[in-house]
Amino acid sequence: MPASGPPARIVCVVGARPNFMKIAPIMRAFADPQYGLAATLVHTGQHYDAAMKLALFEQLKIPEPDIDLGVGSGSHAVQTAEIMKRFEPVLDDVKPRAVLVVGDVNSTIACALVAVKKGIAVIHVEAGLRSGDRAMPEEINRVLTDQISDLLFTTERTAEANLLREGIAKERIHFAGNVMIDTLRYNLDAAVPAAITIGAHADADKTARFLKGFGILTLHRPSNVDDPEVLRSLLGVLGEIARDTPLVFPLHPRTRQRIEAAGLGSLLDGPDFICTEPQGYLEMLGLMKQARLVLTDSGGIQEETTALGIPCVTLRENTERPITAEQGTNTIVGRDPAKIRTCVADILQNGGKAGRVPEYWDGKAAERIAAATIAQWLHTPAPTGSRAWPAPTT
Ligand code: UD1
């Protein structure tokens, strides 16, 4: 329990779409007065489109950011540097006790790096996930953020082993569970029925066909969408699958641009696809709940489908979330058309993996983060081997 005194202020950072689902339950937990915490929410502006930000903030009931850095898009270097430049004065002004970052996007490493160099403690939620693939920008962000974090919260037990192997002190690591799944459980009953979302994008005949059994497709990884030949091959095999199981395909802005630039839009015309703008959280949840299967290269969707018990086919060569394949409903197939076909056929014939919900994916991760650790840690001396906490601000 926190000592009496003013609440300890923590700057919480979000930047890109998957961060929003993770910060929502953390903001709720931090608002509980019993923990003696106060949050300042900073949005870097990495994602800024209405579909990528506004709908999610509203649906997830995330408070409006206290500060929006408005960085927008750019190369990795430009985006990361711009976030850093704009974030530093925020810390000078707010003088928080700690900066909390989530996930693995450019905003995560940029803000963690600014904080650590100013002697402000860094808290990383969703620490220790490793794909082993350093060609993924997110893998670089994960490794570096974990190295400079003072308090690391993990979502699955393999993450702790990864961190220990990289020399992170054990007392800094806490297995808290999955905040993304906190959000899923919190919103499950409010999910928008698939019939409404599909009906909004198709005529009555097409809607009826989809509702007999549809899949969901999401693609946005540079490794899948940036090379026109890779993209053409993927859309080819996905088109074959869609003849049997029509696919709802919410298009990430990067993917839409790449499809248009490569002249591949015609592959998605016709009765087997419904292509949409990025969906809101509640629409996506409703679609996933009712889907026969989900094909994706997203990280979060691998976890959400495992929590929902829906078969997931991951169109990547690896995953940083191995528990979804070991215990959940996920199969990692990569981009080989033959493997994708075989995996989908198996799911349609046999229903896919039974799967079970992993430990601590129970809707209470954010409470554990606030209660068991941050509050105690903030109000007790720094553990041996850690940098001292900065002096409390009043
Ligand atoms: C980022 C994350 C990725 C995450 C994904 C979820 C990094 C390195 N990548 O990838 O881990 O899975 O978000 O969506 O941080 N764009 C818009 N509107 C927006 C945002 C982006 O049009 O609101 C377009 C821009 O052309 C931009 C491109 O999408 O250049 C890519 O955006 P960016 O934030 O650089 O990376 P994502 O691919 O979204």
JSON list of C-alpha atoms in Angstrom, two decimals, residues 12-138:
[
{"chain": "A", "resi": 12, "resn": "CYS", "atom": "CA", "xyz": [1.83, 6.88, -19.64]},
{"chain": "A", "resi": 13, "resn": "VAL", "atom": "CA", "xyz": [2.72, 6.83, -23.33]},
{"chain": "A", "resi": 14, "resn": "VAL", "atom": "CA", "xyz": [0.71, 5.70, -26.33]},
{"chain": "A", "resi": 15, "resn": "GLY", "atom": "CA", "xyz": [1.53, 6.12, -29.99]},
{"chain": "A", "resi": 16, "resn": "ALA", "atom": "CA", "xyz": [0.14, 3.48, -32.29]},
{"chain": "A", "resi": 17, "resn": "ARG", "atom": "CA", "xyz": [-3.07, 1.51, -32.50]},
{"chain": "A", "resi": 18, "resn": "PRO", "atom": "CA", "xyz": [-2.09, -1.58, -30.47]},
{"chain": "A", "resi": 19, "resn": "ASN", "atom": "CA", "xyz": [-0.94, 0.68, -27.63]},
{"chain": "A", "resi": 20, "resn": "PHE", "atom": "CA", "xyz": [-4.47, 1.97, -27.14]},
{"chain": "A", "resi": 21, "resn": "MET", "atom": "CA", "xyz": [-5.88, -1.44, -26.20]},
{"chain": "A", "resi": 22, "resn": "LYS", "atom": "CA", "xyz": [-3.05, -1.89, -23.71]},
{"chain": "A", "resi": 23, "resn": "ILE", "atom": "CA", "xyz": [-3.24, 1.49, -22.01]},
{"chain": "A", "resi": 24, "resn": "ALA", "atom": "CA", "xyz": [-7.04, 1.49, -21.46]},
{"chain": "A", "resi": 25, "resn": "PRO", "atom": "CA", "xyz": [-7.09, -0.89, -18.47]},
{"chain": "A", "resi": 26, "resn": "ILE", "atom": "CA", "xyz": [-3.90, 0.64, -17.06]},
{"chain": "A", "resi": 27, "resn": "MET", "atom": "CA", "xyz": [-5.47, 4.10, -17.02]},
{"chain": "A", "resi": 28, "resn": "ARG", "atom": "CA", "xyz": [-8.52, 2.63, -15.29]},
{"chain": "A", "resi": 29, "resn": "ALA", "atom": "CA", "xyz": [-6.43, 0.90, -12.66]},
{"chain": "A", "resi": 30, "resn": "PHE", "atom": "CA", "xyz": [-4.26, 3.96, -12.04]},
{"chain": "A", "resi": 31, "resn": "ALA", "atom": "CA", "xyz": [-7.37, 6.04, -11.45]},
{"chain": "A", "resi": 32, "resn": "ASP", "atom": "CA", "xyz": [-8.24, 3.87, -8.44]},
{"chain": "A", "resi": 33, "resn": "PRO", "atom": "CA", "xyz": [-7.30, 6.06, -5.45]},
{"chain": "A", "resi": 34, "resn": "GLN", "atom": "CA", "xyz": [-6.23, 3.08, -3.33]},
{"chain": "A", "resi": 35, "resn": "TYR", "atom": "CA", "xyz": [-2.94, 2.88, -5.27]},
{"chain": "A", "resi": 36, "resn": "GLY", "atom": "CA", "xyz": [-1.82, 6.47, -4.73]},
{"chain": "A", "resi": 37, "resn": "LEU", "atom": "CA", "xyz": [-0.98, 6.93, -8.40]},
{"chain": "A", "resi": 38, "resn": "ALA", "atom": "CA", "xyz": [-1.79, 9.69, -10.87]},
{"chain": "A", "resi": 39, "resn": "ALA", "atom": "CA", "xyz": [-1.40, 9.31, -14.63]},
{"chain": "A", "resi": 40, "resn": "THR", "atom": "CA", "xyz": [-0.57, 11.87, -17.30]},
{"chain": "A", "resi": 41, "resn": "LEU", "atom": "CA", "xyz": [-1.42, 10.44, -20.72]},
{"chain": "A", "resi": 42, "resn": "VAL", "atom": "CA", "xyz": [0.84, 11.40, -23.62]},
{"chain": "A", "resi": 43, "resn": "HIS", "atom": "CA", "xyz": [-0.07, 10.46, -27.19]},
{"chain": "A", "resi": 44, "resn": "THR", "atom": "CA", "xyz": [2.91, 10.78, -29.52]},
{"chain": "A", "resi": 45, "resn": "GLY", "atom": "CA", "xyz": [0.67, 11.05, -32.59]},
{"chain": "A", "resi": 46, "resn": "GLN", "atom": "CA", "xyz": [2.40, 8.17, -34.41]},
{"chain": "A", "resi": 47, "resn": "HIS", "atom": "CA", "xyz": [-1.08, 7.06, -35.47]},
{"chain": "A", "resi": 48, "resn": "TYR", "atom": "CA", "xyz": [-3.37, 9.98, -36.15]},
{"chain": "A", "resi": 49, "resn": "ASP", "atom": "CA", "xyz": [-6.11, 9.02, -38.67]},
{"chain": "A", "resi": 50, "resn": "ALA", "atom": "CA", "xyz": [-9.63, 8.97, -37.31]},
{"chain": "A", "resi": 51, "resn": "ALA", "atom": "CA", "xyz": [-9.89, 5.24, -38.02]},
{"chain": "A", "resi": 52, "resn": "MET", "atom": "CA", "xyz": [-6.55, 4.52, -36.35]},
{"chain": "A", "resi": 53, "resn": "LYS", "atom": "CA", "xyz": [-7.10, 6.66, -33.28]},
{"chain": "A", "resi": 54, "resn": "LEU", "atom": "CA", "xyz": [-10.37, 8.47, -32.62]},
{"chain": "A", "resi": 55, "resn": "ALA", "atom": "CA", "xyz": [-12.75, 5.53, -32.75]},
{"chain": "A", "resi": 56, "resn": "LEU", "atom": "CA", "xyz": [-10.48, 3.53, -30.51]},
{"chain": "A", "resi": 57, "resn": "PHE", "atom": "CA", "xyz": [-10.14, 6.20, -27.84]},
{"chain": "A", "resi": 58, "resn": "GLU", "atom": "CA", "xyz": [-13.91, 6.60, -27.70]},
{"chain": "A", "resi": 59, "resn": "GLN", "atom": "CA", "xyz": [-14.76, 2.91, -27.69]},
{"chain": "A", "resi": 60, "resn": "LEU", "atom": "CA", "xyz": [-12.09, 1.98, -25.18]},
{"chain": "A", "resi": 61, "resn": "LYS", "atom": "CA", "xyz": [-13.05, 4.94, -22.97]},
{"chain": "A", "resi": 62, "resn": "ILE", "atom": "CA", "xyz": [-9.47, 6.14, -22.80]},
{"chain": "A", "resi": 63, "resn": "PRO", "atom": "CA", "xyz": [-9.35, 9.67, -21.43]},
{"chain": "A", "resi": 64, "resn": "GLU", "atom": "CA", "xyz": [-8.34, 12.30, -23.99]},
{"chain": "A", "resi": 65, "resn": "PRO", "atom": "CA", "xyz": [-4.55, 12.55, -23.92]},
{"chain": "A", "resi": 66, "resn": "ASP", "atom": "CA", "xyz": [-3.26, 15.32, -21.67]},
{"chain": "A", "resi": 67, "resn": "ILE", "atom": "CA", "xyz": [-0.60, 15.99, -24.27]},
{"chain": "A", "resi": 68, "resn": "ASP", "atom": "CA", "xyz": [-0.52, 15.14, -27.99]},
{"chain": "A", "resi": 69, "resn": "LEU", "atom": "CA", "xyz": [2.92, 15.41, -29.55]},
{"chain": "A", "resi": 70, "resn": "GLY", "atom": "CA", "xyz": [1.50, 15.27, -33.08]},
{"chain": "A", "resi": 71, "resn": "VAL", "atom": "CA", "xyz": [4.54, 13.62, -34.69]},
{"chain": "A", "resi": 72, "resn": "GLY", "atom": "CA", "xyz": [2.76, 11.80, -37.52]},
{"chain": "A", "resi": 73, "resn": "SER", "atom": "CA", "xyz": [4.47, 9.47, -40.00]},
{"chain": "A", "resi": 74, "resn": "GLY", "atom": "CA", "xyz": [8.06, 9.38, -41.23]},
{"chain": "A", "resi": 75, "resn": "SER", "atom": "CA", "xyz": [11.00, 7.06, -41.65]},
{"chain": "A", "resi": 76, "resn": "HIS", "atom": "CA", "xyz": [11.93, 5.16, -38.51]},
{"chain": "A", "resi": 77, "resn": "ALA", "atom": "CA", "xyz": [14.75, 7.58, -37.77]},
{"chain": "A", "resi": 78, "resn": "VAL", "atom": "CA", "xyz": [12.66, 10.68, -38.38]},
{"chain": "A", "resi": 79, "resn": "GLN", "atom": "CA", "xyz": [9.69, 9.40, -36.42]},
{"chain": "A", "resi": 80, "resn": "THR", "atom": "CA", "xyz": [11.76, 8.19, -33.46]},
{"chain": "A", "resi": 81, "resn": "ALA", "atom": "CA", "xyz": [13.86, 11.36, -33.33]},
{"chain": "A", "resi": 82, "resn": "GLU", "atom": "CA", "xyz": [10.84, 13.62, -33.60]},
{"chain": "A", "resi": 83, "resn": "ILE", "atom": "CA", "xyz": [9.09, 11.82, -30.73]},
{"chain": "A", "resi": 84, "resn": "MET", "atom": "CA", "xyz": [12.23, 12.15, -28.60]},
{"chain": "A", "resi": 85, "resn": "LYS", "atom": "CA", "xyz": [12.60, 15.86, -29.29]},
{"chain": "A", "resi": 86, "resn": "ARG", "atom": "CA", "xyz": [8.99, 16.57, -28.45]},
{"chain": "A", "resi": 87, "resn": "PHE", "atom": "CA", "xyz": [8.81, 14.26, -25.42]},
{"chain": "A", "resi": 88, "resn": "GLU", "atom": "CA", "xyz": [11.77, 15.69, -23.50]},
{"chain": "A", "resi": 89, "resn": "PRO", "atom": "CA", "xyz": [10.12, 19.04, -22.62]},
{"chain": "A", "resi": 90, "resn": "VAL", "atom": "CA", "xyz": [7.06, 17.13, -21.39]},
{"chain": "A", "resi": 91, "resn": "LEU", "atom": "CA", "xyz": [9.19, 15.39, -18.79]},
{"chain": "A", "resi": 92, "resn": "ASP", "atom": "CA", "xyz": [10.81, 18.68, -17.80]},
{"chain": "A", "resi": 93, "resn": "ASP", "atom": "CA", "xyz": [7.37, 20.11, -17.28]},
{"chain": "A", "resi": 94, "resn": "VAL", "atom": "CA", "xyz": [5.51, 17.20, -15.65]},
{"chain": "A", "resi": 95, "resn": "LYS", "atom": "CA", "xyz": [8.46, 15.83, -13.61]},
{"chain": "A", "resi": 96, "resn": "PRO", "atom": "CA", "xyz": [6.98, 12.35, -13.23]},
{"chain": "A", "resi": 97, "resn": "ARG", "atom": "CA", "xyz": [8.24, 9.63, -10.92]},
{"chain": "A", "resi": 98, "resn": "ALA", "atom": "CA", "xyz": [8.22, 7.19, -13.81]},
{"chain": "A", "resi": 99, "resn": "VAL", "atom": "CA", "xyz": [7.38, 6.81, -17.48]},
{"chain": "A", "resi": 100, "resn": "LEU", "atom": "CA", "xyz": [5.28, 3.81, -18.46]},
{"chain": "A", "resi": 101, "resn": "VAL", "atom": "CA", "xyz": [5.51, 2.49, -22.02]},
{"chain": "A", "resi": 102, "resn": "VAL", "atom": "CA", "xyz": [3.65, -0.44, -23.58]},
{"chain": "A", "resi": 103, "resn": "GLY", "atom": "CA", "xyz": [4.37, -2.80, -26.45]},
{"chain": "A", "resi": 104, "resn": "ASP", "atom": "CA", "xyz": [7.04, -2.45, -29.09]},
{"chain": "A", "resi": 105, "resn": "VAL", "atom": "CA", "xyz": [6.32, 0.44, -31.44]},
{"chain": "A", "resi": 106, "resn": "ASN", "atom": "CA", "xyz": [8.62, 3.35, -32.23]},
{"chain": "A", "resi": 107, "resn": "SER", "atom": "CA", "xyz": [6.89, 5.50, -29.60]},
{"chain": "A", "resi": 108, "resn": "THR", "atom": "CA", "xyz": [7.80, 2.86, -26.98]},
{"chain": "A", "resi": 109, "resn": "ILE", "atom": "CA", "xyz": [11.57, 3.00, -27.47]},
{"chain": "A", "resi": 110, "resn": "ALA", "atom": "CA", "xyz": [11.65, 6.73, -28.19]},
{"chain": "A", "resi": 111, "resn": "CYS", "atom": "CA", "xyz": [9.99, 7.73, -24.91]},
{"chain": "A", "resi": 112, "resn": "ALA", "atom": "CA", "xyz": [11.82, 5.10, -22.85]},
{"chain": "A", "resi": 113, "resn": "LEU", "atom": "CA", "xyz": [15.14, 6.39, -24.15]},
{"chain": "A", "resi": 114, "resn": "VAL", "atom": "CA", "xyz": [14.33, 10.01, -23.31]},
{"chain": "A", "resi": 115, "resn": "ALA", "atom": "CA", "xyz": [13.22, 9.04, -19.80]},
{"chain": "A", "resi": 116, "resn": "VAL", "atom": "CA", "xyz": [16.18, 6.85, -18.90]},
{"chain": "A", "resi": 117, "resn": "LYS", "atom": "CA", "xyz": [18.68, 9.52, -19.95]},
{"chain": "A", "resi": 118, "resn": "LYS", "atom": "CA", "xyz": [16.94, 12.00, -17.70]},
{"chain": "A", "resi": 119, "resn": "GLY", "atom": "CA", "xyz": [17.20, 9.62, -14.74]},
{"chain": "A", "resi": 120, "resn": "ILE", "atom": "CA", "xyz": [13.48, 8.88, -14.73]},
{"chain": "A", "resi": 121, "resn": "ALA", "atom": "CA", "xyz": [12.45, 5.30, -14.06]},
{"chain": "A", "resi": 122, "resn": "VAL", "atom": "CA", "xyz": [11.02, 3.37, -17.02]},
{"chain": "A", "resi": 123, "resn": "ILE", "atom": "CA", "xyz": [8.22, 0.83, -16.68]},
{"chain": "A", "resi": 124, "resn": "HIS", "atom": "CA", "xyz": [7.66, -1.50, -19.64]},
{"chain": "A", "resi": 125, "resn": "VAL", "atom": "CA", "xyz": [4.39, -3.36, -19.97]},
{"chain": "A", "resi": 126, "resn": "GLU", "atom": "CA", "xyz": [4.58, -6.38, -22.31]},
{"chain": "A", "resi": 127, "resn": "ALA", "atom": "CA", "xyz": [8.29, -6.91, -21.74]},
{"chain": "A", "resi": 128, "resn": "GLY", "atom": "CA", "xyz": [10.41, -9.85, -22.82]},
{"chain": "A", "resi": 129, "resn": "LEU", "atom": "CA", "xyz": [8.60, -10.94, -25.97]},
{"chain": "A", "resi": 130, "resn": "ARG", "atom": "CA", "xyz": [11.09, -12.03, -28.63]},
{"chain": "A", "resi": 131, "resn": "SER", "atom": "CA", "xyz": [10.56, -13.20, -32.20]},
{"chain": "A", "resi": 132, "resn": "GLY", "atom": "CA", "xyz": [14.29, -13.71, -32.67]},
{"chain": "A", "resi": 133, "resn": "ASP", "atom": "CA", "xyz": [13.94, -11.81, -35.95]},
{"chain": "A", "resi": 134, "resn": "ARG", "atom": "CA", "xyz": [15.98, -8.64, -35.92]},
{"chain": "A", "resi": 135, "resn": "ALA", "atom": "CA", "xyz": [14.68, -7.67, -39.34]},
{"chain": "A", "resi": 136, "resn": "MET", "atom": "CA", "xyz": [11.47, -6.69, -37.56]},
{"chain": "A", "resi": 137, "resn": "PRO", "atom": "CA", "xyz": [11.63, -3.09, -36.35]},
{"chain": "A", "resi": 138, "resn": "GLU", "atom": "CA", "xyz": [9.54, -4.12, -33.35]}
]
